[in-house]
mmCIF file of C-alpha atoms in Angstrom:
data_model
loop_
_atom_site.group_PDB
_atom_site.id
_atom_site.type_symbol
_atom_site.label_atom_id
_atom_site.label_comp_id
_atom_site.label_asym_id
_atom_site.label_seq_id
_atom_site.Cartn_x
_atom_site.Cartn_y
_atom_site.Cartn_z
ATOM 1 C CA UNK A 1 135.310 88.717 89.076
ATOM 2 C CA UNK A 2 133.597 85.345 88.750
ATOM 3 C CA UNK A 3 131.402 84.273 91.634
ATOM 4 C CA UNK A 4 131.602 80.631 90.637
ATOM 5 C CA UNK A 5 135.200 80.719 91.874
ATOM 6 C CA UNK A 6 135.996 79.865 95.467
ATOM 7 C CA UNK A 7 136.573 82.751 97.870
ATOM 8 C CA UNK A 8 135.259 85.341 95.393
ATOM 9 C CA UNK A 9 133.618 87.261 98.247
ATOM 10 C CA UNK A 10 136.984 88.328 99.648
ATOM 11 C CA UNK A 11 137.790 90.064 96.351
ATOM 12 C CA UNK A 12 134.793 92.413 96.638
ATOM 13 C CA UNK A 13 135.847 95.705 98.264
ATOM 14 C CA UNK A 14 133.628 97.864 100.445
ATOM 15 C CA UNK A 15 131.158 99.513 98.089
ATOM 16 C CA UNK A 16 128.974 102.619 98.432
ATOM 17 C CA UNK A 17 126.821 102.066 95.345
ATOM 18 C CA UNK A 18 125.789 98.818 93.651
ATOM 19 C CA UNK A 19 124.268 98.823 90.143
ATOM 20 C CA UNK A 20 122.869 95.398 89.330
ATOM 21 C CA UNK A 21 122.037 94.851 85.650
ATOM 22 C CA UNK A 22 122.798 91.119 85.526
ATOM 23 C CA UNK A 23 120.506 88.918 83.478
ATOM 24 C CA UNK A 24 120.466 86.578 80.476
ATOM 25 C CA UNK A 25 119.295 88.105 77.179
ATOM 26 C CA UNK A 26 115.644 87.877 76.160
ATOM 27 C CA UNK A 27 116.612 87.877 72.472
ATOM 28 C CA UNK A 28 116.698 84.105 72.084
ATOM 29 C CA UNK A 29 113.926 81.593 71.580
ATOM 30 C CA UNK A 30 112.441 80.859 74.986
ATOM 31 C CA UNK A 31 113.138 77.175 75.329
ATOM 32 C CA UNK A 32 112.601 75.620 78.743
ATOM 33 C CA UNK A 33 116.352 75.844 79.364
ATOM 34 C CA UNK A 34 116.631 79.496 78.301
ATOM 35 C CA UNK A 35 113.598 80.497 80.374
ATOM 36 C CA UNK A 36 115.364 78.996 83.362
ATOM 37 C CA UNK A 37 118.462 81.067 82.515
ATOM 38 C CA UNK A 38 116.356 84.229 82.193
ATOM 39 C CA UNK A 39 114.867 83.653 85.631
ATOM 40 C CA UNK A 40 117.849 82.350 87.588
ATOM 41 C CA UNK A 41 120.447 84.737 86.147
ATOM 42 C CA UNK A 42 118.460 87.634 87.587
ATOM 43 C CA UNK A 43 117.199 86.217 90.844
ATOM 44 C CA UNK A 44 120.364 84.393 91.875
ATOM 45 C CA UNK A 45 122.589 87.369 91.073
ATOM 46 C CA UNK A 46 120.492 89.707 93.209
ATOM 47 C CA UNK A 47 120.127 87.201 96.040
ATOM 48 C CA UNK A 48 123.870 86.463 96.013
ATOM 49 C CA UNK A 49 124.661 90.171 96.303
ATOM 50 C CA UNK A 50 122.213 90.497 99.182
ATOM 51 C CA UNK A 51 123.745 87.578 101.077
ATOM 52 C CA UNK A 52 127.229 89.028 100.533
ATOM 53 C CA UNK A 53 126.438 92.474 101.941
ATOM 54 C CA UNK A 54 124.222 91.074 104.685
ATOM 55 C CA UNK A 55 127.321 89.374 106.086
ATOM 56 C CA UNK A 56 129.288 92.643 106.150
ATOM 57 C CA UNK A 57 129.402 95.635 108.424
ATOM 58 C CA UNK A 58 129.731 98.046 105.482
ATOM 59 C CA UNK A 59 126.518 97.984 103.434
ATOM 60 C CA UNK A 60 125.841 99.889 100.192
ATOM 61 C CA UNK A 61 124.336 103.346 100.580
ATOM 62 C CA UNK A 62 122.424 102.822 97.327
ATOM 63 C CA UNK A 63 121.348 99.633 95.581
ATOM 64 C CA UNK A 64 120.122 100.111 91.992
ATOM 65 C CA UNK A 65 118.446 97.105 90.400
ATOM 66 C CA UNK A 66 117.241 96.805 86.825
ATOM 67 C CA UNK A 67 113.722 95.621 86.091
ATOM 68 C CA UNK A 68 111.349 95.927 83.121
ATOM 69 C CA UNK A 69 108.015 97.339 82.015
ATOM 70 C CA UNK A 70 106.940 93.708 81.690
ATOM 71 C CA UNK A 71 105.830 94.262 85.289
ATOM 72 C CA UNK A 72 102.643 95.826 83.873
ATOM 73 C CA UNK A 73 99.792 93.809 82.402
ATOM 74 C CA UNK A 74 99.302 94.282 78.621
ATOM 75 C CA UNK A 75 96.540 96.795 77.937
ATOM 76 C CA UNK A 76 95.786 98.883 74.840
ATOM 77 C CA UNK A 77 93.921 101.579 76.760
ATOM 78 C CA UNK A 78 95.522 101.960 80.185
ATOM 79 C CA UNK A 79 98.416 104.330 80.881
ATOM 80 C CA UNK A 80 100.718 102.987 83.575
ATOM 81 C CA UNK A 81 102.549 105.032 86.186
ATOM 82 C CA UNK A 82 104.612 103.751 89.095
ATOM 83 C CA UNK A 83 101.506 103.911 91.328
ATOM 84 C CA UNK A 84 100.060 100.816 89.646
ATOM 85 C CA UNK A 85 100.609 97.606 91.619
ATOM 86 C CA UNK A 86 100.609 94.296 89.794
ATOM 87 C CA UNK A 87 100.905 90.606 90.578
ATOM 88 C CA UNK A 88 102.503 88.121 88.145
ATOM 89 C CA UNK A 89 100.317 87.157 85.190
ATOM 90 C CA UNK A 90 102.802 85.459 82.801
ATOM 91 C CA UNK A 91 106.403 84.246 82.671
ATOM 92 C CA UNK A 92 108.079 87.618 82.165
ATOM 93 C CA UNK A 93 106.013 89.334 84.845
ATOM 94 C CA UNK A 94 106.925 86.516 87.243
ATOM 95 C CA UNK A 95 110.616 87.101 86.493
ATOM 96 C CA UNK A 96 110.253 90.829 87.124
ATOM 97 C CA UNK A 97 108.189 90.321 90.286
ATOM 98 C CA UNK A 98 110.711 87.922 91.826
ATOM 99 C CA UNK A 99 113.641 90.116 90.732
ATOM 100 C CA UNK A 100 112.203 93.227 92.382
ATOM 101 C CA UNK A 101 111.321 91.247 95.488
ATOM 102 C CA UNK A 102 114.967 90.203 95.926
ATOM 103 C CA UNK A 103 116.162 93.775 95.361
ATOM 104 C CA UNK A 104 113.846 95.179 98.043
ATOM 105 C CA UNK A 105 115.646 93.045 100.627
ATOM 106 C CA UNK A 106 118.436 95.639 100.563
ATOM 107 C CA UNK A 107 116.098 98.026 102.402
ATOM 108 C CA UNK A 108 116.576 95.835 105.489
ATOM 109 C CA UNK A 109 120.321 96.552 105.236
ATOM 110 C CA UNK A 110 119.704 100.298 105.350
ATOM 111 C CA UNK A 111 120.347 100.824 101.632
ATOM 112 C CA UNK A 112 118.294 103.218 99.530
ATOM 113 C CA UNK A 113 116.809 100.954 96.871
ATOM 114 C CA UNK A 114 116.039 102.216 93.365
ATOM 115 C CA UNK A 115 114.384 99.856 90.880
ATOM 116 C CA UNK A 116 114.518 100.870 87.215
ATOM 117 C CA UNK A 117 111.724 99.402 85.112
ATOM 118 C CA UNK A 118 113.355 99.668 81.710
ATOM 119 C CA UNK A 119 111.353 100.104 78.556
ATOM 120 C CA UNK A 120 112.693 99.128 75.142
ATOM 121 C CA UNK A 121 116.239 100.500 75.229
ATOM 122 C CA UNK A 122 117.220 102.049 71.896
ATOM 123 C CA UNK A 123 120.913 101.741 71.093
ATOM 124 C CA UNK A 124 122.946 101.392 67.911
ATOM 125 C CA UNK A 125 125.229 98.934 69.721
ATOM 126 C CA UNK A 126 122.709 96.156 70.304
ATOM 127 C CA UNK A 127 119.239 95.231 71.497
ATOM 128 C CA UNK A 128 116.065 95.664 69.467
ATOM 129 C CA UNK A 129 116.929 98.642 67.254
ATOM 130 C CA UNK A 130 119.623 97.031 65.033
ATOM 131 C CA UNK A 131 117.255 94.105 64.392
ATOM 132 C CA UNK A 132 114.427 96.468 63.486
ATOM 133 C CA UNK A 133 116.685 98.516 61.243
ATOM 134 C CA UNK A 134 117.884 95.373 59.490
ATOM 135 C CA UNK A 135 114.340 94.520 58.417
ATOM 136 C CA UNK A 136 114.014 97.963 56.817
ATOM 137 C CA UNK A 137 117.462 97.701 55.234
ATOM 138 C CA UNK A 138 116.168 94.582 53.456
ATOM 139 C CA UNK A 139 112.879 96.280 52.487
ATOM 140 C CA UNK A 140 110.730 94.018 54.676
ATOM 141 C CA UNK A 141 109.886 96.438 57.492
ATOM 142 C CA UNK A 142 106.277 97.028 58.416
ATOM 143 C CA UNK A 143 103.444 96.373 60.816
ATOM 144 C CA UNK A 144 103.797 93.621 63.419
ATOM 145 C CA UNK A 145 100.567 92.065 64.592
ATOM 146 C CA UNK A 146 97.864 94.696 64.950
ATOM 147 C CA UNK A 147 100.452 97.474 64.996
ATOM 148 C CA UNK A 148 98.417 99.068 67.796
ATOM 149 C CA UNK A 149 100.633 97.785 70.604
ATOM 150 C CA UNK A 150 102.399 100.494 72.577
ATOM 151 C CA UNK A 151 106.190 100.539 72.540
ATOM 152 C CA UNK A 152 107.485 102.190 75.694
ATOM 153 C CA UNK A 153 111.040 103.053 74.678
ATOM 154 C CA UNK A 154 114.047 105.044 75.939
ATOM 155 C CA UNK A 155 117.265 106.259 74.290
ATOM 156 C CA UNK A 156 120.346 104.579 75.785
ATOM 157 C CA UNK A 157 121.876 107.955 76.693
ATOM 158 C CA UNK A 158 118.775 108.991 78.626
ATOM 159 C CA UNK A 159 118.738 105.613 80.346
ATOM 160 C CA UNK A 160 122.310 106.010 81.581
ATOM 161 C CA UNK A 161 121.647 109.596 82.642
ATOM 162 C CA UNK A 162 118.492 108.544 84.502
ATOM 163 C CA UNK A 163 120.307 105.756 86.349
ATOM 164 C CA UNK A 164 122.964 108.199 87.554
ATOM 165 C CA UNK A 165 120.326 110.817 88.359
ATOM 166 C CA UNK A 166 118.334 108.495 90.628
ATOM 167 C CA UNK A 167 121.487 107.218 92.294
ATOM 168 C CA UNK A 168 122.589 110.753 93.156
ATOM 169 C CA UNK A 169 119.183 112.091 94.224
ATOM 170 C CA UNK A 170 118.481 111.095 97.826
ATOM 171 C CA UNK A 171 114.742 111.532 97.204
ATOM 172 C CA UNK A 172 114.761 108.726 94.629
ATOM 173 C CA UNK A 173 113.402 105.555 96.211
ATOM 174 C CA UNK A 174 111.446 102.555 94.990
ATOM 175 C CA UNK A 175 110.374 101.729 91.445
ATOM 176 C CA UNK A 176 110.872 104.145 88.539
ATOM 177 C CA UNK A 177 109.683 103.798 84.954
ATOM 178 C CA UNK A 178 112.679 104.294 82.683
ATOM 179 C CA UNK A 179 110.788 105.207 79.529
ATOM 180 C CA UNK A 180 110.559 108.281 77.318
ATOM 181 C CA UNK A 181 107.608 110.573 78.111
ATOM 182 C CA UNK A 182 106.148 110.174 74.595
ATOM 183 C CA UNK A 183 105.144 106.572 73.883
ATOM 184 C CA UNK A 184 104.406 105.355 70.343
ATOM 185 C CA UNK A 185 102.399 102.507 68.845
ATOM 186 C CA UNK A 186 104.359 99.902 66.890
ATOM 187 C CA UNK A 187 102.993 100.919 63.503
ATOM 188 C CA UNK A 188 103.990 104.572 63.959
ATOM 189 C CA UNK A 189 107.319 103.493 65.457
ATOM 190 C CA UNK A 190 108.035 101.463 62.322
ATOM 191 C CA UNK A 191 106.847 104.230 60.023
ATOM 192 C CA UNK A 192 109.185 106.706 61.749
ATOM 193 C CA UNK A 193 112.113 104.312 61.384
ATOM 194 C CA UNK A 194 111.228 103.807 57.701
ATOM 195 C CA UNK A 195 111.292 107.544 57.018
ATOM 196 C CA UNK A 196 114.683 107.946 58.675
ATOM 197 C CA UNK A 197 116.185 104.965 56.824
ATOM 198 C CA UNK A 198 114.524 106.024 53.536
ATOM 199 C CA UNK A 199 112.843 102.652 53.212
ATOM 200 C CA UNK A 200 109.195 101.629 52.710
ATOM 201 C CA UNK A 201 106.927 100.594 55.560
ATOM 202 C CA UNK A 202 104.418 98.286 53.934
ATOM 203 C CA UNK A 203 104.749 94.641 55.000
ATOM 204 C CA UNK A 204 102.542 93.009 57.607
ATOM 205 C CA UNK A 205 103.390 90.052 59.822
ATOM 206 C CA UNK A 206 100.242 88.649 61.506
ATOM 207 C CA UNK A 207 100.308 87.920 65.230
ATOM 208 C CA UNK A 208 99.807 84.200 64.589
ATOM 209 C CA UNK A 209 102.894 84.048 62.365
ATOM 210 C CA UNK A 210 104.996 85.807 65.005
ATOM 211 C CA UNK A 211 103.794 83.373 67.672
ATOM 212 C CA UNK A 212 104.592 80.389 65.457
ATOM 213 C CA UNK A 213 108.094 81.647 64.627
ATOM 214 C CA UNK A 214 109.092 83.168 67.967
ATOM 215 C CA UNK A 215 107.088 81.056 70.377
ATOM 216 C CA UNK A 216 106.580 82.576 73.816
ATOM 217 C CA UNK A 217 109.222 85.212 73.036
ATOM 218 C CA UNK A 218 106.632 86.842 70.754
ATOM 219 C CA UNK A 219 105.209 88.526 73.862
ATOM 220 C CA UNK A 220 108.173 90.928 73.700
ATOM 221 C CA UNK A 221 106.959 92.086 70.261
ATOM 222 C CA UNK A 222 103.191 91.819 70.692
ATOM 223 C CA UNK A 223 102.545 92.820 74.303
ATOM 224 C CA UNK A 224 101.403 96.380 74.810
ATOM 225 C CA UNK A 225 102.157 98.550 77.828
ATOM 226 C CA UNK A 226 101.858 102.326 77.722
ATOM 227 C CA UNK A 227 104.261 103.296 80.494
ATOM 228 C CA UNK A 228 105.184 106.862 81.412
ATOM 229 C CA UNK A 229 107.994 108.115 83.706
ATOM 230 C CA UNK A 230 105.998 110.086 86.277
ATOM 231 C CA UNK A 231 108.492 109.736 89.114
ATOM 232 C CA UNK A 232 111.486 110.727 86.994
ATOM 233 C CA UNK A 233 109.667 113.836 85.824
ATOM 234 C CA UNK A 234 108.605 114.640 89.396
ATOM 235 C CA UNK A 235 112.320 114.693 90.285
ATOM 236 C CA UNK A 236 112.799 117.206 87.434
ATOM 237 C CA UNK A 237 114.803 114.828 85.256
ATOM 238 C CA UNK A 238 115.170 116.301 81.771
ATOM 239 C CA UNK A 239 115.125 113.929 78.800
ATOM 240 C CA UNK A 240 117.572 114.676 76.026
ATOM 241 C CA UNK A 241 115.544 112.509 73.629
ATOM 242 C CA UNK A 242 111.857 112.748 74.627
ATOM 243 C CA UNK A 243 110.660 112.313 71.041
ATOM 244 C CA UNK A 244 111.103 109.129 68.978
ATOM 245 C CA UNK A 245 112.085 110.916 65.763
ATOM 246 C CA UNK A 246 114.891 112.813 67.515
ATOM 247 C CA UNK A 247 116.099 109.623 69.199
ATOM 248 C CA UNK A 248 116.157 107.587 65.983
ATOM 249 C CA UNK A 249 117.871 110.342 64.030
ATOM 250 C CA UNK A 250 120.659 110.255 66.607
ATOM 251 C CA UNK A 251 121.022 106.471 66.561
ATOM 252 C CA UNK A 252 120.401 105.408 62.960
ATOM 253 C CA UNK A 253 123.383 105.893 60.660
#
């Protein structure tokens, strides 16, 4: 279904559950044009869905909307739970703030709203992990910036399971951190990946070099948020891959 086509609304059936993951990739240089795509692809998609169901008698019972741990301000020492409230402080946090704000509108339609603040999703099919692995395959893996930045990650299988878990649990409402319970710093993350790939972990790319090469997108690599999934654990969700080594051993071939 393409909502740029005329009369697309009539093709949408009555729906009990909506899972909204729409959004342009962050894995491109953040030019002015791409930053606009990052913002609008998320906000317009969510707002369009809201306007569609607002006009209908049948509203979704559950509306699940993706978000990101970029909601939280970078901090080397703080541990973030869902209780922390933040206002926008940079581009990515502004995107997340506006995205969540649009999603919360579904509460006025009587829908139970679940917002999943995704950490770094580890998958062998795409995202950050194949790029990281490639650097080790070519013997250039190592420390990025200070190496002290926290990487709040989650295995793709646990992410999918957690989405379904919160959709099916009527007690699940509001924002949830979709991260593994054991967070690692970048240097240890890289060292663990090196051991599993049987490659060295010895290079160092300074923060300045990353900012020069990646531009504003370097915040994805250098920002540090230690985010833990308190609300998921309170609902008794069990992680299949709570430990980074176990997760990487499953994904790296």
